[in-house]
XYZ file of C-alpha atoms in Angstrom:
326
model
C -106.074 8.151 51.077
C -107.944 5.594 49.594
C -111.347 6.381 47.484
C -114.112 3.816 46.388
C -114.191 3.558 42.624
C -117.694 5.109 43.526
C -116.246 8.455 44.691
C -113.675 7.882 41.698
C -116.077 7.892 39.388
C -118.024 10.939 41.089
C -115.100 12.726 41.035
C -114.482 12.558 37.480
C -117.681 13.438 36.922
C -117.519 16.386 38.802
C -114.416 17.484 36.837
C -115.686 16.822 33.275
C -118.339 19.067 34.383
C -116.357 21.353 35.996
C -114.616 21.754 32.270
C -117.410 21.897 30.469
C -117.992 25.035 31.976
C -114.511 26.309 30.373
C -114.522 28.835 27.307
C -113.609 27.493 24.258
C -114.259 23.746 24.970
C -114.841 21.580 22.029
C -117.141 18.883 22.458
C -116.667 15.112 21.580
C -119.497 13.636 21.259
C -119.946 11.673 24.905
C -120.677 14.471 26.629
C -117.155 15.083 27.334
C -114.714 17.986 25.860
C -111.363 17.143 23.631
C -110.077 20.306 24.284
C -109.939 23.645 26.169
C -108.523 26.838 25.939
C -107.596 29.302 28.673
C -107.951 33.443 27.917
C -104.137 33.301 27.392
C -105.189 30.977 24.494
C -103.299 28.203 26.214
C -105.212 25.020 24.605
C -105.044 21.481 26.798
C -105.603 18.383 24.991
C -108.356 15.932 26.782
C -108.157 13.416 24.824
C -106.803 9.427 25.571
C -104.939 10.088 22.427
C -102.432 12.489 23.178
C -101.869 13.310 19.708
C -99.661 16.365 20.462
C -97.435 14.606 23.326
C -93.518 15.150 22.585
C -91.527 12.469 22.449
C -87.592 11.726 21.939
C -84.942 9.238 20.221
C -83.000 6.708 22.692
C -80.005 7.755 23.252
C -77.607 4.823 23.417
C -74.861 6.431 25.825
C -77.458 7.052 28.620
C -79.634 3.780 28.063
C -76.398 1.971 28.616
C -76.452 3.424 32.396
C -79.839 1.809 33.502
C -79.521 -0.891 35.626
C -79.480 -4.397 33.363
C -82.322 -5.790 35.226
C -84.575 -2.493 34.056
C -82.750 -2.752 30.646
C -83.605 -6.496 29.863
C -87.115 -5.799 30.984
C -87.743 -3.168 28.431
C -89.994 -1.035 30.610
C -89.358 1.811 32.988
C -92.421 1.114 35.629
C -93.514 4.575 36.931
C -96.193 5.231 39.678
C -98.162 8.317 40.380
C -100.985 9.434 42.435
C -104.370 8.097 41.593
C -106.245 11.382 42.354
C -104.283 14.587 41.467
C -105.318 17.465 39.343
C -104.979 19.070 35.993
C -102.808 19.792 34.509
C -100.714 17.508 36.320
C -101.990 13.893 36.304
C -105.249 13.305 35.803
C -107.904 10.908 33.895
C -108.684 12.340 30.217
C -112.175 12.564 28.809
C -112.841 8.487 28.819
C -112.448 8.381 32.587
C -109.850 6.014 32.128
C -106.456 6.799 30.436
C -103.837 9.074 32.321
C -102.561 12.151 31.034
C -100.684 15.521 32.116
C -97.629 16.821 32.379
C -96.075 14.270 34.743
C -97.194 11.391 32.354
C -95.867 13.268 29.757
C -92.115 13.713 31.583
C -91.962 10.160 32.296
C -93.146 9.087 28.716
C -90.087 11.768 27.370
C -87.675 10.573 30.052
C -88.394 7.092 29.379
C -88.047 7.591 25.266
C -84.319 9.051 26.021
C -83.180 5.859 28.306
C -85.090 3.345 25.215
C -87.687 1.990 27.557
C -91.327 1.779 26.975
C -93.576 3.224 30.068
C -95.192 1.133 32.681
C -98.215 3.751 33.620
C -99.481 2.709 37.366
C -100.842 4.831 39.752
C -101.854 4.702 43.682
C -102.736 6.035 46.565
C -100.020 8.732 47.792
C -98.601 7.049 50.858
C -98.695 4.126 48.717
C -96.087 5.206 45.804
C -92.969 5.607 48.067
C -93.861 2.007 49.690
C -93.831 0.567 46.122
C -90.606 2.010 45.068
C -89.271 1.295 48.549
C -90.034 -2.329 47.791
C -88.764 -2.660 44.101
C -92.327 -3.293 42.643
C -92.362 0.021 40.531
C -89.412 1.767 39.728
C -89.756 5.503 39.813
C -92.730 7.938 41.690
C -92.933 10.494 38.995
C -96.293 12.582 40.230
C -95.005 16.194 41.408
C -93.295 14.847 43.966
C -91.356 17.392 46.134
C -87.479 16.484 47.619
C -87.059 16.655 51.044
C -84.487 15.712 53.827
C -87.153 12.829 55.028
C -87.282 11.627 51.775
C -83.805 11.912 50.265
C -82.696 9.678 53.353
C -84.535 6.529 51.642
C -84.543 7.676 47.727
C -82.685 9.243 45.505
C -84.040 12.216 43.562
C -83.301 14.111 40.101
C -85.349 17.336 39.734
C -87.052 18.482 36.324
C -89.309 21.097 37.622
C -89.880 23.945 40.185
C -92.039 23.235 43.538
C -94.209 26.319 43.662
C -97.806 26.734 45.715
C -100.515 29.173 45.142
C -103.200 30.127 47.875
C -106.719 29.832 45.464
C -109.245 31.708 46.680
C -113.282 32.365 45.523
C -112.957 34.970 42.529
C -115.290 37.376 44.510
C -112.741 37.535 47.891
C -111.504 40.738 49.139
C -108.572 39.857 51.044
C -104.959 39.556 50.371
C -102.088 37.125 51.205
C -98.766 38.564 52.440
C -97.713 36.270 54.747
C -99.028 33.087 57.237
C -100.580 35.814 59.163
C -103.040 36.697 56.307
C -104.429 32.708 56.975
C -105.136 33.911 60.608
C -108.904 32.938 61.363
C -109.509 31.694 58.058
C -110.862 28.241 56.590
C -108.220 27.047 54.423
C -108.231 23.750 52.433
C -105.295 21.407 51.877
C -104.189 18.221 50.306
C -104.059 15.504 53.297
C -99.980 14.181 53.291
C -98.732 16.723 51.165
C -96.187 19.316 52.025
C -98.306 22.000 51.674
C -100.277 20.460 54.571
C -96.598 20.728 56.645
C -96.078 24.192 55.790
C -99.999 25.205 56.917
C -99.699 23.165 59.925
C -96.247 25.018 60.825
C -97.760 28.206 60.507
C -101.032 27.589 62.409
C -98.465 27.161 64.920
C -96.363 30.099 64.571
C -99.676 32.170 64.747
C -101.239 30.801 67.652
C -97.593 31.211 69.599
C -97.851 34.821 68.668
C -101.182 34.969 69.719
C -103.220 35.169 66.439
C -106.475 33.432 65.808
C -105.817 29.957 64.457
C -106.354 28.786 60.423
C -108.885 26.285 60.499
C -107.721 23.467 58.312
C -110.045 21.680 56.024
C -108.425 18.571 54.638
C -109.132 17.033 51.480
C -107.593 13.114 50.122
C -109.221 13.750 46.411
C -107.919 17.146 45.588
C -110.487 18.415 42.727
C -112.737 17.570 45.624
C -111.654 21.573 47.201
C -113.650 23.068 44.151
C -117.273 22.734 46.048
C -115.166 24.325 48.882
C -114.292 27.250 47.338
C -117.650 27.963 44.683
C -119.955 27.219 48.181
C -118.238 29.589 50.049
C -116.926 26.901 52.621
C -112.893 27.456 52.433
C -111.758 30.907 52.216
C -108.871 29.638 50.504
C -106.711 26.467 49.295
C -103.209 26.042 49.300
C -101.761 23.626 46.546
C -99.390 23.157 43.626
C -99.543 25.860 41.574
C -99.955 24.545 38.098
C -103.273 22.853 39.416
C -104.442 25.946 40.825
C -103.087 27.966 37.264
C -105.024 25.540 35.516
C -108.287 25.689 37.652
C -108.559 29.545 37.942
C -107.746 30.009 34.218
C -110.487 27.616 32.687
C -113.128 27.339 35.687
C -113.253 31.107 35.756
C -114.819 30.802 39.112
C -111.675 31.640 41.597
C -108.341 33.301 41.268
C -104.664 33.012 42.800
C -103.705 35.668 45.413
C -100.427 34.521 46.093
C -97.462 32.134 45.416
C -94.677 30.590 47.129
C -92.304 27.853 47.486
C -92.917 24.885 48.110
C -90.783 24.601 50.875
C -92.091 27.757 52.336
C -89.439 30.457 53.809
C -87.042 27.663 53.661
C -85.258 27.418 50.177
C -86.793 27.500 46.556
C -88.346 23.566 46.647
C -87.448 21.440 43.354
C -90.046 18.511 42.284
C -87.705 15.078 41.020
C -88.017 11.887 39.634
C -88.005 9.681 42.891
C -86.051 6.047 42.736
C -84.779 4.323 45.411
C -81.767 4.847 47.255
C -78.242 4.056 45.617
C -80.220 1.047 43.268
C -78.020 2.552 40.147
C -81.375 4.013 38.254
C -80.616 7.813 39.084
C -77.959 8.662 37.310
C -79.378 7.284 34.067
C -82.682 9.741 34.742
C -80.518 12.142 35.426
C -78.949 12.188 32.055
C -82.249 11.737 30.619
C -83.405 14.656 32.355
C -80.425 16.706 31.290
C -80.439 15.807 27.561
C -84.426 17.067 26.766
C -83.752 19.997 28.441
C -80.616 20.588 26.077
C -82.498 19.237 23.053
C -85.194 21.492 23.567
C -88.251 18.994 24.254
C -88.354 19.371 28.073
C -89.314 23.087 27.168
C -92.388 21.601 24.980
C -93.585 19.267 27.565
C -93.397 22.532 30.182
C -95.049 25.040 27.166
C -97.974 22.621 26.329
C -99.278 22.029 29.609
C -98.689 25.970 30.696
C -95.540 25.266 33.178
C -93.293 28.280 32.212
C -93.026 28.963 35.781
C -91.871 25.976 37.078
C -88.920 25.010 34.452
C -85.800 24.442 35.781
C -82.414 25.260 33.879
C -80.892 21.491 34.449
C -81.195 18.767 36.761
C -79.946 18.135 40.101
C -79.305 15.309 41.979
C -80.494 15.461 45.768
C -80.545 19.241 45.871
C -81.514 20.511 49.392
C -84.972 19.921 50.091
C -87.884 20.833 52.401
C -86.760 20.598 55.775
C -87.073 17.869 58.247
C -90.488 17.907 59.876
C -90.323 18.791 63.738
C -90.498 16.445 66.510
């Protein structure tokens, strides 16, 4: 999934002006906007500065948990994906600093166990690989469990896994089930789960005889916008606070249906990913725990517009999206 710093740089461009197109933007200056606001009045801070981001004391009973190596180091290293989506992780309006709700969690998390935050980011496949290793410590970048994944890392959730199907604002169909996808061009983030659960009902369809979905796949996600303004995609299927966030500001496409992120399955959980039995998750756990008992997990999730997806407490290793076939 790698990009040139090129197509990096186009695609920021394309979704600075994407938000300049939002109501209520307020400009700064560079031709880029500090803010926006969505008609629910829901306002999203662009800015590197993050004046507004929620933060937390150390609390010395759970700090004492992490791992001394982590603790003498001072720093909880966290990697994410290099090209996600608002409101999730994405570049703010210098092209350059990373901000969003998951930057925000591990920032809040990372407060609670008294480290400071070691912000990386890289290519999807790449993030387990470096936690696998021991060169980052944590994936924290919306980051569904699953049974693959739990048999290598460790997981403790902090948020619901839900998808929405996006489609153009001016479409006339509806989405009921996998069957609704029949014969339609539908977009989808390359690796992702979403990607599992499209592929696995293509299948389903075609063994019951239905046309097939034809499956656009994208590795820079904002890159599905074109898809859907041209006319291209019919639809795109993709975390749901990214697709929340698009339809609400962009005002050019709408959401026509929502599910788990583990399809039919069970109700999918997103978690803090470490790797297996290295003594980190039980700390993050706590951490986890404690802001949403003090109340500022519930302002990370109500500034960036995540009411749906907050989760009543933490689990560790919940079941997760099944096992792929095969």
């Amino acid at each position: 999934m790698s990009l040139s710093s090129r197509h990096r740089r186009m695609s920021t461009a394309l979704a600075v002006a994407v938000l300049g197109l939002f109501v209520g933007a307020c400009g700064n200056g560079d031709g880029g906007a500090n803010s926006v606001q969505t008609a629910n009045g829901t306002v999203y801070d662009l800015t590197p500065q993050q004046s507004g981001r929620i933060h937390a004391d150390k609390v010395e009973s759970i700090a004492a948990q992490v791992p001394k190596a982590i603790r003498d180091r001072g720093t909880l290293i966290v990697t994410g994906s290099a090209q996600s989506a608002p409101p999730l992780r994405f570049q703010a309006n210098d092209d350059r600093t990373l901000i969003g709700s998951e930057v925000d969690f591990a920032m809040l998390f990372a407060d609670i166990l008294g480290l400071k935050v070691d912000l990386r980011s890289a290519d999807w496949a790449q993030n387990s690989v470096k936690v696998d290793s021991g060169e980052v410590d944590a994936f924290i970048s919306n980051v569904t469990v699953t049974e693959d994944r739990k048999e290598k890392f460790d997981f403790a959730t902090y948020r619901l896994d839900n998808l929405a199907l996006e489609v153009p604002k001016d479409a006339t169909w509806s989405f009921a089930d996998r069957k609704s996808l029949a014969g339609k061009r539908i977009g989808v983030g390359s690796g992702t789960n979403q990607e599992q659960i499209l592929v696995q009902w293509n299948e389903a369809n075609i063994a019951e005889g239905l046309p097939k979905i034809d499956i656009a796949y994208f590795q820079q996600v904002t890159d599905y916008y074109l898809g859907l303004s041209s006319g291209r995609l019919d639809g795109f299927l993709g975390p749901n606070p990214a697709a929340r966030y698009h339809a609400a500001t962009a005002g050019q496409t709408k959401v026509i249906g929502t599910l788990s992120g583990a399809g039919d399955a069970l109700q999918a959980e997103i978690g803090v990913l470490v790797k297996k039995d290295n003594g980190l998750i039980g700390a993050v756990h706590q951490a986890i725990q404690y802001a949403i008992d003090n109340g500022s997990y519930r302002k990370v999730i109500d500034r960036w517009g995540l009411s749906a997806e907050a989760v009543p407490q933490s689990r560790i290793n919940p079941p997760g999206l099944p096992k792929k076939k095969g």
